GROMACS .gro file of C-alpha atoms in nm:
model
  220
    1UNK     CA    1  -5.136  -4.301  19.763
    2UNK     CA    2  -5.044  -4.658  19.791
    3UNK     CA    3  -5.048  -4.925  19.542
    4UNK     CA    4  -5.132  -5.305  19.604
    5UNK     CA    5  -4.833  -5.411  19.562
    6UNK     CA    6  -4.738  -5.213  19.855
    7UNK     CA    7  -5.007  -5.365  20.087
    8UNK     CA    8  -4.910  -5.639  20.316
    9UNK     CA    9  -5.119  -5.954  20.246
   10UNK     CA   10  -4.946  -6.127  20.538
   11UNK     CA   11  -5.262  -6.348  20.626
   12UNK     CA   12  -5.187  -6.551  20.271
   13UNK     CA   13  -4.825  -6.573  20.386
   14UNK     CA   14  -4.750  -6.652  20.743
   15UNK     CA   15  -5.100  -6.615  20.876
   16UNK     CA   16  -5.494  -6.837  20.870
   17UNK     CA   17  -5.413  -6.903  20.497
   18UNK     CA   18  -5.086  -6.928  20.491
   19UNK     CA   19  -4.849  -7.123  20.703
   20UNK     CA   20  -4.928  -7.020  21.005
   21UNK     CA   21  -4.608  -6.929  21.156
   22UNK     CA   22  -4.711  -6.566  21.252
   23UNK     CA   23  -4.590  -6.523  21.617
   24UNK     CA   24  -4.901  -6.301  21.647
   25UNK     CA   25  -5.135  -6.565  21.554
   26UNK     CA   26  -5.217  -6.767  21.843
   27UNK     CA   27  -5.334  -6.439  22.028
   28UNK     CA   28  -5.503  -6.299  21.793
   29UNK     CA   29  -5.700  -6.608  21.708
   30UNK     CA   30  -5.753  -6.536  21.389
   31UNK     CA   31  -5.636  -6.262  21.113
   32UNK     CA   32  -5.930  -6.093  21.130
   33UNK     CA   33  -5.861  -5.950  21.494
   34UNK     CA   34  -5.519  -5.811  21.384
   35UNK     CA   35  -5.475  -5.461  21.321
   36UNK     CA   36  -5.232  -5.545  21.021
   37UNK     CA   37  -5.490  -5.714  20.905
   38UNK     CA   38  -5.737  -5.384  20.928
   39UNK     CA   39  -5.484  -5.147  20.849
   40UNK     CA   40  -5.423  -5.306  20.505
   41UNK     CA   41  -5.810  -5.381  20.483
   42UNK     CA   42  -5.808  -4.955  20.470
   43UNK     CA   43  -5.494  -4.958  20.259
   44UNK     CA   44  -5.705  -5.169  19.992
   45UNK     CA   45  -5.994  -4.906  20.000
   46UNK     CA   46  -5.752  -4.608  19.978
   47UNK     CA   47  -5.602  -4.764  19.712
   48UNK     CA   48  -5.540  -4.622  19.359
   49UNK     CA   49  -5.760  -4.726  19.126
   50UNK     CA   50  -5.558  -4.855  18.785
   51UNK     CA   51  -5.659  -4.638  18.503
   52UNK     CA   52  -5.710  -4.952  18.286
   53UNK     CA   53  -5.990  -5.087  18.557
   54UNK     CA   54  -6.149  -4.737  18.527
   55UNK     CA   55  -6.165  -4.727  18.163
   56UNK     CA   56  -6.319  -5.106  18.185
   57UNK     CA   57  -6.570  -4.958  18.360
   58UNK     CA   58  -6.660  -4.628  18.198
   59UNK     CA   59  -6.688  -4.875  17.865
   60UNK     CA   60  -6.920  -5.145  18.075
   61UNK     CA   61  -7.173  -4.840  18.180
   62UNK     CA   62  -7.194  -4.637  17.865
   63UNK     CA   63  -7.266  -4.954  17.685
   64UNK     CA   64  -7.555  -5.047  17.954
   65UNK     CA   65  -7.639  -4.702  17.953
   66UNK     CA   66  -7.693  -4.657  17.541
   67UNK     CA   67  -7.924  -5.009  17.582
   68UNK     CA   68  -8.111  -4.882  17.868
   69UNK     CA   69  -8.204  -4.542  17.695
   70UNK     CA   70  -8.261  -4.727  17.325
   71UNK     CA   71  -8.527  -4.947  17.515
   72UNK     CA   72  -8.706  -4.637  17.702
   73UNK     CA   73  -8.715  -4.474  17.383
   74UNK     CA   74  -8.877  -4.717  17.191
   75UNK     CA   75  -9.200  -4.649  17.143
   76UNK     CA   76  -9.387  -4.971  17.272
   77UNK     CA   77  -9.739  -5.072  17.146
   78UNK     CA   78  -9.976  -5.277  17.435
   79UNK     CA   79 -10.257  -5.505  17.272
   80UNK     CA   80 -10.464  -5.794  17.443
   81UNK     CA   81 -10.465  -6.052  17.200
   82UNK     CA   82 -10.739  -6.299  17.195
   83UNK     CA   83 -10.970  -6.577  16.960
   84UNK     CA   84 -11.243  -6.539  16.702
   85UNK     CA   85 -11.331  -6.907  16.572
   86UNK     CA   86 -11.025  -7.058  16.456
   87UNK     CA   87 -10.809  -6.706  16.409
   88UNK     CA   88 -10.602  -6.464  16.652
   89UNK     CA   89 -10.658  -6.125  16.650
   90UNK     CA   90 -10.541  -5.801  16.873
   91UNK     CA   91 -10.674  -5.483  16.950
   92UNK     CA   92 -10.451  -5.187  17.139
   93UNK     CA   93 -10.547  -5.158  17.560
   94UNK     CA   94 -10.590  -4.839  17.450
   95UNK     CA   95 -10.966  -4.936  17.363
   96UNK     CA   96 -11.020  -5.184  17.601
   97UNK     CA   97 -11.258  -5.145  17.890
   98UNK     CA   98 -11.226  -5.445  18.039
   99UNK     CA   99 -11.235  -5.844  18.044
  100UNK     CA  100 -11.493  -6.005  18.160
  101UNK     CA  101 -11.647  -6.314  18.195
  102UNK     CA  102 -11.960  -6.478  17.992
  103UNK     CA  103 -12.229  -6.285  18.087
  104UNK     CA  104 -12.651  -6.332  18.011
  105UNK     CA  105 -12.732  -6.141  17.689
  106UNK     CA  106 -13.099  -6.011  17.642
  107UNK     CA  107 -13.254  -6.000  17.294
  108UNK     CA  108 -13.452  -5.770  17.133
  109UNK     CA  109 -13.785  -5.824  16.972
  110UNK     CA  110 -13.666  -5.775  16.607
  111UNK     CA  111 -13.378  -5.602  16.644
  112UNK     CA  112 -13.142  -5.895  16.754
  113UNK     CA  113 -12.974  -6.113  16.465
  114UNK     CA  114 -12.651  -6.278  16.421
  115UNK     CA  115 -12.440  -5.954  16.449
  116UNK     CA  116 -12.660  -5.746  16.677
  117UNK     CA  117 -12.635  -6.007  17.012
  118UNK     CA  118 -12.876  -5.749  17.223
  119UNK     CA  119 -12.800  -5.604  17.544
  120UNK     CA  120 -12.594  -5.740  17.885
  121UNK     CA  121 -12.578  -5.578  18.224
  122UNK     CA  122 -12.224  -5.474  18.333
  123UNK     CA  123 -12.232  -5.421  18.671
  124UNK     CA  124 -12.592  -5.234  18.635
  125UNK     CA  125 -12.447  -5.051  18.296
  126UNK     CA  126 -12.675  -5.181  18.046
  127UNK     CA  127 -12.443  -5.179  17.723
  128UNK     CA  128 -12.419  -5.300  17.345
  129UNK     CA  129 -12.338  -5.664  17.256
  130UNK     CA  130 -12.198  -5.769  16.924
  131UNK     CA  131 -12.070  -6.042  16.757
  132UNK     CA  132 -11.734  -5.950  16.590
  133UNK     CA  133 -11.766  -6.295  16.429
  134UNK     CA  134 -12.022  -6.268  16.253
  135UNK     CA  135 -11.882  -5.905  16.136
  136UNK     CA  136 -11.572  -6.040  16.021
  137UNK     CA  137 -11.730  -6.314  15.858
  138UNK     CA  138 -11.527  -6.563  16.007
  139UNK     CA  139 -11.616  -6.963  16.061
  140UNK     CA  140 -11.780  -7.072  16.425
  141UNK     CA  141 -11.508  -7.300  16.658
  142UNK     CA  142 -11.620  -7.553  16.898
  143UNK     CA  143 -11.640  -7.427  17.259
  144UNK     CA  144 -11.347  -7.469  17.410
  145UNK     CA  145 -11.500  -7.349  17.768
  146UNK     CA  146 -11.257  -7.053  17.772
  147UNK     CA  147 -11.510  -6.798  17.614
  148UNK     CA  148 -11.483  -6.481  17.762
  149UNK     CA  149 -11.609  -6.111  17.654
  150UNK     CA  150 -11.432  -5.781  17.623
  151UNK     CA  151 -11.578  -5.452  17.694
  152UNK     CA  152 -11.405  -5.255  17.404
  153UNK     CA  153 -11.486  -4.866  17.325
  154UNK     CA  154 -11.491  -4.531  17.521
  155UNK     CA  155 -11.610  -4.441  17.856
  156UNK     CA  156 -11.922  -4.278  17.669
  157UNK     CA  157 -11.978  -4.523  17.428
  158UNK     CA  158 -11.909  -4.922  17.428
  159UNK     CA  159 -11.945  -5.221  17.277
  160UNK     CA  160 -11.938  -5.569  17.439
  161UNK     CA  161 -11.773  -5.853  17.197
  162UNK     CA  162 -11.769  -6.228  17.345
  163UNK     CA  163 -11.436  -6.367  17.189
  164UNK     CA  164 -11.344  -6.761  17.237
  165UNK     CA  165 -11.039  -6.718  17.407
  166UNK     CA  166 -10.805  -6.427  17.576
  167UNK     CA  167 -10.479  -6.487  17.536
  168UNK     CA  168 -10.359  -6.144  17.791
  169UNK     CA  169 -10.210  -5.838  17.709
  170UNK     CA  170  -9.860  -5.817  17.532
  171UNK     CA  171  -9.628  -5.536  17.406
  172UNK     CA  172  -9.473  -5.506  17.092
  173UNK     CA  173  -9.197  -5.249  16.939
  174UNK     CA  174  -9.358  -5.033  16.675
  175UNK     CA  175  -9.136  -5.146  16.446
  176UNK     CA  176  -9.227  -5.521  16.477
  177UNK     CA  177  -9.587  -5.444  16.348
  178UNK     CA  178  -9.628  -5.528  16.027
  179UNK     CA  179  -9.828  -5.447  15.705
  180UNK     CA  180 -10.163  -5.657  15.637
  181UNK     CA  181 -10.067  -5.873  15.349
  182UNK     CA  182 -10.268  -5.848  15.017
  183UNK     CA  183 -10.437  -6.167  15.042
  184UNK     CA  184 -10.597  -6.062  15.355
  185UNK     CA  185 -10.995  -6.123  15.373
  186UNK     CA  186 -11.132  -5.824  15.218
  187UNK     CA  187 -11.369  -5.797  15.555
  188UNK     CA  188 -11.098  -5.845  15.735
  189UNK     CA  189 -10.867  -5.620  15.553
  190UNK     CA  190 -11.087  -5.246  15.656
  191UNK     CA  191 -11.029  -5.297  16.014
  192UNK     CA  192 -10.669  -5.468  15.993
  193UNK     CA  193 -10.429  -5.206  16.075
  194UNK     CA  194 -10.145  -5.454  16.119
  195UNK     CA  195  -9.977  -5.779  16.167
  196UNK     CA  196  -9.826  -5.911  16.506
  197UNK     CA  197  -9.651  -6.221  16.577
  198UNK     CA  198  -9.727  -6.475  16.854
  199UNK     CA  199  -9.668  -6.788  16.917
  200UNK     CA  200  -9.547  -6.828  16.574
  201UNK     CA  201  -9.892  -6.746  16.441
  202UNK     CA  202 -10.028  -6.455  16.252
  203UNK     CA  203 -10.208  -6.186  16.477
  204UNK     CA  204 -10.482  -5.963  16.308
  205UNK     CA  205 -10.401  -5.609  16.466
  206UNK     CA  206 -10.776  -5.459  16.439
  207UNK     CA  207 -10.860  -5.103  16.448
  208UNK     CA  208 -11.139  -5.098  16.755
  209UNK     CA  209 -11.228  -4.728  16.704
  210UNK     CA  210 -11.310  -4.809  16.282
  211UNK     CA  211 -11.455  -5.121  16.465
  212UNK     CA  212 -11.692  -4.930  16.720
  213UNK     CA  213 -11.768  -4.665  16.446
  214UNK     CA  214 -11.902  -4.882  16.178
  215UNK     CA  215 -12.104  -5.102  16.450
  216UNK     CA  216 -12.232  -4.755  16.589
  217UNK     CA  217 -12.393  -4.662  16.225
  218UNK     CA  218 -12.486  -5.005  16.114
  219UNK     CA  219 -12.697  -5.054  16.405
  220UNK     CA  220 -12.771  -4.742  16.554
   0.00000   0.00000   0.00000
């Protein structure tokens, strides 16, 4: 098996980028029509590889392919993050039914209040509408005409939460979710399973299934 050194590179000597002095040159055109010029294009291909460019490379992918399977084994958490009043909060996708837009909520002859909303139609599903708000205890914000409503829960059994803002759905490592810290709202602090950054701000990761069942036997 040849080496490179053995090849002819003629076309960088005497030929197109070269000097131009091959004799072959003006009948040929150009270097590319030359059979030298193919025969050592095969030569190159044929080639031994140099054991140093092959170790290069067997370092290059078992390096990518360590990162690649670190990142497909991490365990990956998807929330859709979104805003109560003045604070950010998260729940997993996991519960989430949907996002929807404002829609008309019905009251109840004295059964509607502050937390208990009353009932909207989701296309023709009539379904539960609470104010997680007022459940967390948190302070009103002025509309900011972004209000929106999530349709949180199981397939059996939903609730439907208008929230001020929704921010999308993001993912997080597992191991960037942090603890609830001490001096978290005591309301707050049943239903916060964890802490997520965003946006250099403080995310409240809530616990929609403590959520749904403490709605589901306060009101039910």
């Amino acid at each position: 098996m040849v080496t490179i050194e053995e090849i002819s590179d003629c076309w960088n000597q005497i030929g197109a980028e070269g000097d131009r002095s091959c004799d072959q040159l003006k009948q040929m055109t150009h270097c590319h029509n030359c059979p030298v010029f193919a025969k050592s294009g095969s030569l190159l291909l044929e080639r031994e590889v140099p054991s140093e460019y092959i170790q290069e490379w067997t370092n290059t992918i078992a390096e990518r392919g360590s990162a690649l399977s670190l990142r497909s084994t991490e365990e990956m958490l998807s929330l859709i993050l979104f805003r109560l009043g003045n604070e950010q909060f998260a729940i997993s996708v996991r519960s989430l039914q949907e996002v929807i837009r404002l829609a008309r909520i019905h009251t109840l002859p004295h059964r509607s209040n502050s937390l208990f909303l009353g009932l909207t139609s989701i296309r023709g599903e009539i379904l539960l509408c609470a104010s997680l708000r007022e459940f967390l205890n948190l302070e009103p914000a002025a509309s900011s005409g972004r209000e929106q409503m999530l349709v949180v829960g199981t397939t059996q059994r939903k609730w439907v939460f208008p929230v001020d803002e929704v921010y999308g759905i993001h993912r997080y490592p597992l191991r960037e979710i942090q603890d609830p810290p001490v001096v978290l709202l005591k309301t707050n602090s049943a239903y916060t399973q964890g802490i997520v950054n965003w946006n250099d701000q403080k995310v409240n990761y809530l616990n929609a299934e403590l959520l749904i069942d403490t709605l589901d036997r306060r009101l039910l």
